CSV table of C-alpha atoms and ligand atoms in Angstrom, one decimal:
chain,number,residue,atom,x,y,z
A,4,MET,CA,92.5,-14.9,34.5
A,5,LYS,CA,89.1,-14.3,32.9
A,6,LYS,CA,86.4,-16.7,34.1
A,7,SER,CA,85.4,-17.8,30.6
A,8,LEU,CA,89.0,-18.5,29.9
A,9,ALA,CA,89.6,-20.4,33.1
A,10,LYS,CA,86.5,-22.6,32.4
A,11,LYS,CA,88.1,-23.9,29.3
A,12,ILE,CA,91.3,-25.2,31.0
A,13,ARG,CA,91.5,-28.9,32.0
A,14,ARG,CA,92.2,-29.0,35.7
A,15,VAL,CA,94.0,-32.0,37.3
A,16,ILE,CA,95.7,-32.8,40.5
A,17,PRO,CA,99.1,-34.0,39.3
A,18,TYR,CA,101.3,-36.8,40.5
A,19,THR,CA,104.1,-35.6,42.8
A,20,PRO,CA,107.4,-37.2,41.9
A,21,GLY,CA,110.1,-37.7,44.6
A,22,GLU,CA,112.6,-34.8,45.1
A,23,GLN,CA,115.7,-34.6,42.8
A,24,PRO,CA,117.8,-32.3,45.0
A,25,LYS,CA,120.4,-30.3,43.2
A,26,LYS,CA,123.0,-30.7,46.0
A,27,ASP,CA,126.0,-33.0,45.7
A,28,ASN,CA,127.0,-35.3,48.5
A,29,ILE,CA,123.6,-36.4,49.4
A,30,ILE,CA,122.5,-40.0,49.9
A,31,LYS,CA,119.5,-40.4,47.7
A,32,LEU,CA,117.2,-43.2,48.8
A,33,ASN,CA,113.9,-41.6,47.8
A,34,THR,CA,113.0,-42.6,44.3
A,35,ASN,CA,113.9,-46.2,43.9
A,36,GLU,CA,116.7,-45.5,41.5
A,37,ASN,CA,119.5,-48.1,41.1
A,38,PRO,CA,122.7,-47.2,43.0
A,39,TYR,CA,124.9,-48.9,40.4
A,40,PRO,CA,125.7,-47.6,36.9
A,41,PRO,CA,124.1,-49.2,33.9
A,42,ALA,CA,125.7,-52.0,32.0
A,43,PRO,CA,129.2,-51.2,30.5
A,44,GLY,CA,127.8,-51.7,26.9
A,45,VAL,CA,126.0,-48.3,27.4
A,46,VAL,CA,129.4,-46.5,27.1
A,47,ASP,CA,130.0,-48.0,23.6
A,48,ALA,CA,126.4,-47.2,22.5
A,49,ILE,CA,126.9,-43.6,23.6
A,50,ALA,CA,130.3,-43.4,21.9
A,51,GLY,CA,128.6,-44.7,18.7
A,52,LEU,CA,126.1,-41.8,18.8
A,53,GLU,CA,128.8,-39.2,19.6
A,54,ALA,CA,130.8,-40.4,16.6
A,55,SER,CA,128.0,-39.6,14.2
A,56,PRO,CA,125.8,-36.8,15.6
A,57,ALA,CA,124.5,-36.3,12.0
A,58,LYS,CA,122.3,-39.3,12.6
A,59,LEU,CA,120.2,-37.1,14.9
A,60,ARG,CA,119.1,-35.1,11.8
A,61,LEU,CA,116.6,-37.8,11.0
A,62,TYR,CA,113.5,-38.9,12.8
A,63,PRO,CA,114.0,-42.1,14.7
A,64,ASN,CA,112.4,-45.4,13.7
A,65,PRO,CA,108.7,-44.7,14.6
A,66,ASP,CA,108.1,-48.4,15.6
A,67,ALA,CA,111.3,-48.5,17.8
A,68,THR,CA,112.1,-51.7,15.9
A,69,PRO,CA,115.7,-52.0,17.1
A,70,LEU,CA,114.6,-51.9,20.8
A,71,LYS,CA,111.5,-54.1,20.3
A,72,SER,CA,113.6,-56.7,18.5
A,73,ALA,CA,116.2,-56.7,21.2
A,74,LEU,CA,113.4,-57.2,23.8
A,75,ALA,CA,112.0,-60.1,21.8
A,76,ARG,CA,115.4,-61.7,21.6
A,77,HIS,CA,116.0,-61.1,25.3
A,78,PHE,CA,112.8,-62.7,26.5
A,79,GLY,CA,112.6,-65.6,24.0
A,80,MET,CA,109.5,-67.6,25.1
A,81,GLY,CA,108.2,-67.4,21.5
A,82,LEU,CA,107.6,-63.7,21.8
A,83,VAL,CA,108.1,-61.5,18.7
A,84,LYS,CA,108.7,-57.8,18.2
A,85,ASP,CA,105.0,-57.2,17.8
A,86,ASN,CA,104.4,-58.5,21.4
A,87,PHE,CA,106.1,-55.3,22.6
A,88,PHE,CA,105.1,-51.7,23.0
A,89,THR,CA,107.7,-49.2,24.1
A,90,GLY,CA,107.4,-45.8,25.8
A,91,VAL,CA,109.1,-43.0,27.5
A,92,GLY,CA,109.4,-44.8,30.9
A,93,SER,CA,106.7,-47.2,32.0
A,94,ASP,CA,104.7,-44.1,33.1
A,95,ASP,CA,104.2,-43.3,29.5
A,96,VAL,CA,103.4,-46.9,28.7
A,97,LEU,CA,100.9,-47.1,31.5
A,98,ALA,CA,99.3,-43.9,30.5
A,99,MET,CA,98.9,-45.2,26.9
A,100,ALA,CA,97.5,-48.5,28.3
A,101,PHE,CA,94.9,-46.6,30.4
A,102,LEU,CA,93.9,-44.5,27.5
A,103,THR,CA,93.6,-47.5,25.1
A,104,PHE,CA,92.0,-50.1,27.3
A,105,PHE,CA,90.0,-48.3,30.0
A,106,ASN,CA,87.2,-47.1,27.8
A,107,SER,CA,84.0,-48.2,29.5
A,108,ASP,CA,81.3,-47.1,32.0
A,109,ASN,CA,82.4,-49.8,34.4
A,110,PRO,CA,85.0,-49.0,37.0
A,111,VAL,CA,88.7,-49.9,36.9
A,112,LEU,CA,89.7,-51.8,40.0
A,113,PHE,CA,93.0,-51.3,42.0
A,114,PRO,CA,94.1,-51.4,45.7
A,115,ASP,CA,93.7,-48.3,47.9
A,116,ILE,CA,97.4,-48.4,48.6
A,117,THR,CA,99.4,-48.7,45.3
A,118,TYR,CA,101.3,-46.6,42.8
A,119,SER,CA,99.5,-43.2,43.2
A,120,PHE,CA,99.9,-42.4,39.5
A,121,TYR,CA,97.0,-44.8,38.6
A,122,GLU,CA,94.4,-42.5,40.0
A,123,VAL,CA,96.0,-39.5,38.4
A,124,TRP,CA,95.7,-41.0,34.9
A,125,ALA,CA,92.1,-42.2,35.7
A,126,ASP,CA,91.3,-38.6,36.7
A,127,LEU,CA,93.0,-37.2,33.6
A,128,PHE,CA,91.2,-39.6,31.2
A,129,ASP,CA,87.9,-39.5,33.0
A,130,ILE,CA,88.0,-43.2,34.0
A,131,LYS,CA,85.8,-44.5,36.8
A,132,VAL,CA,87.7,-46.2,39.5
A,133,LYS,CA,87.0,-48.6,42.4
A,134,ARG,CA,89.7,-48.8,45.1
A,135,LYS,CA,89.6,-51.9,47.3
A,136,PRO,CA,91.5,-51.7,50.6
A,137,LEU,CA,94.5,-53.8,51.3
A,138,ASP,CA,94.1,-55.9,54.4
A,139,GLU,CA,95.7,-54.8,57.7
A,140,ASN,CA,99.0,-56.5,56.7
A,141,PHE,CA,98.9,-54.5,53.4
A,142,ARG,CA,98.1,-57.7,51.5
A,143,ILE,CA,95.8,-57.7,48.5
A,144,ASP,CA,92.5,-59.4,49.4
A,145,HIS,CA,92.1,-61.9,46.6
A,146,LYS,CA,88.4,-62.1,46.7
A,147,HIS,CA,87.9,-58.5,45.6
A,148,TYR,CA,89.6,-59.4,42.3
A,149,LEU,CA,87.9,-62.7,41.7
A,150,LYS,CA,84.3,-61.7,42.1
A,151,LYS,CA,82.2,-62.1,39.0
A,152,LYS,CA,81.4,-58.4,38.7
A,153,LYS,CA,81.6,-56.4,35.4
A,154,LEU,CA,84.7,-54.2,35.5
A,155,GLY,CA,86.2,-51.6,33.1
A,156,GLY,CA,89.7,-52.9,33.9
A,157,ILE,CA,92.1,-54.0,36.6
A,158,VAL,CA,95.5,-52.7,37.6
A,159,ILE,CA,97.8,-54.6,39.9
A,160,ALA,CA,101.4,-53.5,40.7
A,161,ASN,CA,103.2,-56.8,41.4
A,162,PRO,CA,105.2,-56.5,43.5
A,163,ASN,CA,103.1,-53.7,44.9
A,164,ALA,CA,104.4,-50.2,45.6
A,165,PRO,CA,105.0,-48.8,48.1
A,166,THR,CA,104.4,-51.9,50.2
A,167,GLY,CA,107.0,-54.1,48.4
A,168,LEU,CA,104.8,-57.2,48.7
A,169,ALA,CA,104.5,-59.7,45.8
A,170,GLU,CA,101.6,-61.9,44.7
A,171,PRO,CA,102.1,-65.3,43.0
A,172,VAL,CA,101.6,-65.6,39.2
A,173,GLU,CA,98.8,-68.1,39.9
A,174,PHE,CA,96.7,-65.2,41.5
A,175,ILE,CA,97.2,-62.9,38.5
A,176,LYS,CA,96.2,-65.8,36.2
A,177,GLU,CA,93.0,-66.4,38.1
A,178,VAL,CA,92.2,-62.7,38.0
A,179,ALA,CA,92.6,-62.5,34.2
A,180,LEU,CA,90.5,-65.7,33.8
A,181,ALA,CA,87.8,-64.4,36.1
A,182,HIS,CA,87.6,-61.1,34.1
A,183,PRO,CA,87.7,-61.9,30.4
A,184,GLU,CA,85.6,-58.8,29.8
A,185,CYS,CA,88.4,-56.4,30.6
A,186,VAL,CA,92.2,-55.8,30.3
A,187,VAL,CA,94.3,-56.7,33.4
A,188,ILE,CA,97.4,-54.6,33.6
A,189,VAL,CA,100.2,-56.0,35.7
A,190,ASP,CA,102.8,-53.3,36.6
A,191,GLU,CA,106.1,-55.3,37.1
A,192,ALA,CA,108.4,-52.3,37.7
A,193,TYR,CA,110.1,-54.2,40.6
A,194,VAL,CA,109.7,-57.8,39.5
A,195,ASP,CA,113.4,-58.4,38.9
A,196,PHE,CA,114.2,-58.0,42.6
A,197,GLY,CA,112.3,-61.1,43.6
A,198,GLY,CA,108.8,-61.1,42.3
A,199,GLU,CA,107.2,-63.7,39.9
A,200,SER,CA,106.7,-62.4,36.4
A,201,CYS,CA,103.6,-63.1,34.3
A,202,VAL,CA,105.3,-62.5,30.9
A,203,ALA,CA,105.1,-66.1,30.0
A,204,LEU,CA,101.3,-65.9,30.2
A,205,VAL,CA,100.7,-63.2,27.6
A,206,ASN,CA,100.0,-65.4,24.7
A,207,GLU,CA,97.8,-67.7,26.8
A,208,LEU,CA,95.7,-64.9,28.3
A,209,PRO,CA,94.3,-62.5,25.7
A,210,ASN,CA,93.4,-59.8,28.3
A,211,LEU,CA,96.7,-59.7,30.1
A,212,LEU,CA,99.2,-56.8,29.6
A,213,VAL,CA,102.5,-56.8,31.5
A,214,VAL,CA,104.4,-53.5,32.0
A,215,GLN,CA,108.1,-53.3,32.9
A,216,THR,CA,110.8,-50.6,33.0
A,217,PHE,CA,114.5,-50.0,32.5
A,218,SER,CA,114.4,-47.4,35.3
A,219,LYS,CA,115.0,-49.6,38.3
A,220,SER,CA,116.7,-53.0,37.7
A,221,ARG,CA,118.5,-51.7,34.6
A,222,SER,CA,119.8,-48.5,36.1
A,223,LEU,CA,118.5,-46.3,33.3
A,224,ALA,CA,115.9,-44.0,35.0
A,225,GLY,CA,117.5,-41.0,33.2
A,226,LEU,CA,117.0,-42.4,29.8
A,227,ARG,CA,113.2,-43.1,30.2
A,228,ILE,CA,112.4,-46.5,28.7
A,229,GLY,CA,109.4,-48.7,29.6
A,230,TYR,CA,107.6,-51.4,27.7
A,231,ALA,CA,104.5,-53.5,27.7
A,232,ILE,CA,104.2,-57.1,26.7
A,233,GLY,CA,100.9,-58.5,25.5
A,234,ASN,CA,99.4,-60.4,22.6
A,235,THR,CA,99.7,-58.7,19.3
A,236,GLU,CA,96.1,-57.5,19.2
A,237,LEU,CA,96.4,-55.6,22.5
A,238,ILE,CA,99.8,-54.2,21.4
A,239,LYS,CA,98.4,-53.1,18.0
A,240,ALA,CA,95.5,-51.3,19.8
A,241,MET,CA,98.1,-49.4,21.9
A,242,GLU,CA,100.2,-48.5,18.9
A,243,ASP,CA,97.1,-47.1,17.1
A,244,VAL,CA,96.5,-44.8,20.1
A,245,ARG,CA,100.1,-43.8,20.2
A,246,TYR,CA,100.3,-43.0,16.5
A,247,SER,CA,97.3,-40.8,17.0
A,248,TYR,CA,99.2,-38.9,19.7
A,249,ASN,CA,102.9,-38.9,19.0
A,250,SER,CA,104.4,-41.3,16.4
A,251,TYR,CA,108.1,-40.7,17.5
A,252,THR,CA,108.0,-41.3,21.2
A,253,MET,CA,111.3,-43.3,21.4
A,254,ASN,CA,114.2,-41.1,20.5
A,255,LEU,CA,117.3,-42.5,18.7
A,256,PRO,CA,119.6,-42.6,21.7
A,257,ALA,CA,117.0,-44.4,23.8
A,258,GLN,CA,116.5,-47.1,21.2
A,259,ALA,CA,120.3,-47.7,20.7
A,260,ILE,CA,121.2,-47.6,24.4
A,261,GLY,CA,118.2,-49.6,25.5
A,262,ALA,CA,119.0,-52.4,23.1
A,263,ALA,CA,122.7,-52.3,24.3
A,264,VAL,CA,121.9,-52.9,28.0
A,265,LEU,CA,119.8,-55.9,27.1
A,266,ASP,CA,122.9,-57.7,25.7
A,267,ASP,CA,124.6,-57.8,29.1
A,268,ASN,CA,122.7,-60.4,31.2
A,269,ARG,CA,125.7,-61.1,33.5
A,270,TYR,CA,126.1,-57.5,34.6
A,271,PHE,CA,122.3,-57.3,35.1
A,272,ALA,CA,122.2,-60.5,37.3
A,273,GLU,CA,125.1,-59.2,39.3
A,274,THR,CA,123.7,-55.8,40.2
A,275,VAL,CA,120.3,-57.2,41.0
A,276,GLU,CA,121.9,-59.8,43.2
A,277,LYS,CA,123.9,-57.2,45.1
A,278,ILE,CA,120.8,-55.1,45.7
A,279,VAL,CA,118.8,-58.2,46.9
A,280,GLU,CA,121.7,-59.0,49.4
A,281,THR,CA,121.8,-55.4,50.6
A,282,ARG,CA,118.0,-55.5,51.0
A,283,GLU,CA,118.0,-58.7,53.1
A,284,ASP,CA,120.8,-57.2,55.3
A,285,ALA,CA,118.7,-54.0,55.6
A,286,LYS,CA,115.7,-56.1,56.9
A,287,ARG,CA,118.0,-57.2,59.8
A,288,ARG,CA,119.5,-53.8,60.5
A,289,LEU,CA,116.2,-51.9,60.4
A,290,ALA,CA,114.5,-54.5,62.7
A,291,GLU,CA,117.3,-53.9,65.2
A,292,LEU,CA,116.6,-50.2,65.0
A,293,GLY,CA,113.0,-50.8,65.9
A,294,PHE,CA,111.3,-50.7,62.5
A,295,THR,CA,108.7,-53.1,61.2
A,296,PHE,CA,107.9,-53.6,57.5
A,297,PRO,CA,106.1,-55.9,55.0
A,298,ASP,CA,108.5,-58.5,53.5
A,299,SER,CA,109.8,-56.6,50.5
A,300,LYS,CA,110.6,-58.3,47.2
A,301,THR,CA,111.6,-55.0,45.6
A,302,ASN,CA,114.5,-52.5,45.8
A,303,PHE,CA,112.9,-50.6,48.7
A,304,ILE,CA,111.6,-51.2,52.2
A,305,PHE,CA,108.4,-49.7,53.5
A,306,ALA,CA,109.2,-49.2,57.2
A,307,LYS,CA,107.4,-48.0,60.3
A,308,HIS,CA,109.2,-47.2,63.6
A,309,LYS,CA,107.8,-48.5,66.9
A,310,SER,CA,107.9,-45.1,68.6
A,311,LYS,CA,109.2,-42.2,66.5
A,312,ASP,CA,107.0,-40.4,64.0
A,313,ALA,CA,107.9,-41.1,60.3
A,314,GLU,CA,107.7,-37.4,59.3
A,315,TYR,CA,110.1,-36.6,62.1
A,316,ILE,CA,112.6,-39.2,61.0
A,317,PHE,CA,112.2,-38.1,57.4
A,318,GLU,CA,113.1,-34.5,58.3
A,319,GLU,CA,116.0,-35.4,60.6
A,320,LEU,CA,117.5,-37.7,57.9
A,321,LYS,CA,117.1,-34.8,55.4
A,322,LYS,CA,119.1,-32.5,57.7
A,323,LYS,CA,121.9,-35.2,57.5
A,324,ASN,CA,121.6,-35.1,53.7
A,325,ILE,CA,119.9,-38.5,53.5
A,326,TYR,CA,116.7,-38.5,51.4
A,327,VAL,CA,114.0,-41.1,51.8
A,328,ARG,CA,110.3,-40.9,50.8
A,329,HIS,CA,107.4,-40.1,53.0
A,330,PHE,CA,103.8,-40.2,51.8
A,331,ASN,CA,100.9,-38.3,53.5
A,332,GLY,CA,98.1,-40.7,52.8
A,333,GLU,CA,95.9,-41.8,55.7
A,334,ARG,CA,97.1,-45.4,56.0
A,335,VAL,CA,100.7,-44.8,55.0
A,336,ARG,CA,101.8,-41.7,56.9
A,337,ASP,CA,103.5,-43.7,59.6
A,338,TYR,CA,105.8,-45.3,57.1
A,339,LEU,CA,109.0,-44.3,55.3
A,340,ARG,CA,109.9,-45.8,51.9
A,341,ILE,CA,113.6,-46.4,51.9
A,342,THR,CA,115.3,-47.3,48.6
A,343,ILE,CA,118.1,-49.9,48.8
A,344,GLY,CA,121.4,-48.1,48.1
A,345,THR,CA,125.0,-49.4,48.1
A,346,PRO,CA,126.2,-51.1,51.3
A,347,ASP,CA,128.1,-47.9,52.1
A,348,GLN,CA,125.1,-45.7,51.7
A,349,MET,CA,123.1,-48.1,53.8
A,350,GLU,CA,125.7,-48.0,56.6
A,351,ALA,CA,125.5,-44.2,56.6
A,352,LEU,CA,121.7,-44.5,56.9
A,353,TYR,CA,121.9,-46.9,59.9
A,354,SER,CA,124.3,-44.6,61.7
A,355,ALA,CA,122.2,-41.6,61.1
A,356,LEU,CA,119.1,-43.5,62.3
A,357,GLY,CA,121.0,-44.6,65.3
A,358,LEU,CA,121.6,-41.0,66.3
A,359,ILE,CA,118.0,-39.8,65.4
A,360,LEU,CA,116.3,-42.7,67.3
A,361,ARG,CA,118.5,-42.4,70.5
B,407,PLP,C1,108.9,-46.4,39.2
B,407,PLP,C2,107.6,-46.9,38.8
B,407,PLP,C3,107.0,-46.8,37.6
B,407,PLP,C4,107.5,-45.9,36.5
B,407,PLP,O1,108.8,-46.0,36.2
B,407,PLP,P1,109.3,-45.3,34.9
B,407,PLP,O2,110.6,-44.7,35.3
B,407,PLP,O3,108.4,-44.4,34.3
B,407,PLP,O4,109.6,-46.5,34.0
B,407,PLP,C5,105.8,-47.4,37.3
B,407,PLP,N1,105.2,-48.2,38.2
B,407,PLP,C6,105.7,-48.3,39.5
B,407,PLP,C7,104.9,-49.1,40.5
B,407,PLP,C8,106.9,-47.7,39.8
B,407,PLP,O5,107.3,-47.8,41.1
């Protein structure tokens, strides 16, 4: 490529998503997907779309009103449709939030070990960042977030990924109160598996934005639906940015199917409960196999073996068609992030590990 041409191209180091292998018969515990199908109401919603494909002729509702209204009904708490922003997965929502709120010369604060997409967006949007190290137990050091220092923003994944550790709501509240000068984004991708949610605080704290997703606890990673909850002024600011970028982000099927899964609270509670039970069992079984791990409140466990190398275990599991996630970062390369699957999938994992670790 011509140098003058190359110079005009924006260069970024992209986020690397987990593998989605094409093979059948694999046990996929590498991207924190839900091992159970979505709520049965999804089938009817899809049938409704199939019955009238002509609906797809028209642009969808640009405000995603059906989905936002369903979210407002689902949460209650005095929240209204305009307390919600929806996007194509919470990755899209987080990217829009970074673009909207992190518009200052002061740095945006987040932990050194957290969702690695945060620094990719910061880089893409030219946002200054400050990473504060987690302590030796992978805990967030609260004092870093409570210091009276001018910041451009704060992002906290709660529970954190890939550590699985949760912080109390009280801490998030103190952070938002200590930093009224910037927006605090709380990424609650895993909150349904045992964390404490801050949603009830959004109308009390004008600088708090909570982000959640349908990808994990609602078994809809393939549909791509995420949302933010915040006071109406914050949400309006995000909508203005979105309408300046793509006014029709939420397609018609996503709006209809997303609203349908929210109706089934019982199915939701049952699948979450099954995953939590399997996770607690996994803590016992992995400990017996010689692993240590932070106390996960999510649908994954971040585990380190007492003697065998993580990359070795990762490769050996892959040979047995079991996929887990391994990250190469300095403080995390001794760990494997293992998504909680069905009890049968987990049994297969324990027997494979038994052979590998012999
Ligand atoms: C999975 C994940 C997301 C993104 O999920 P979407 O599928 O884009 O909704 C965001 N944050 C964290 C911490 C995650 O683990």
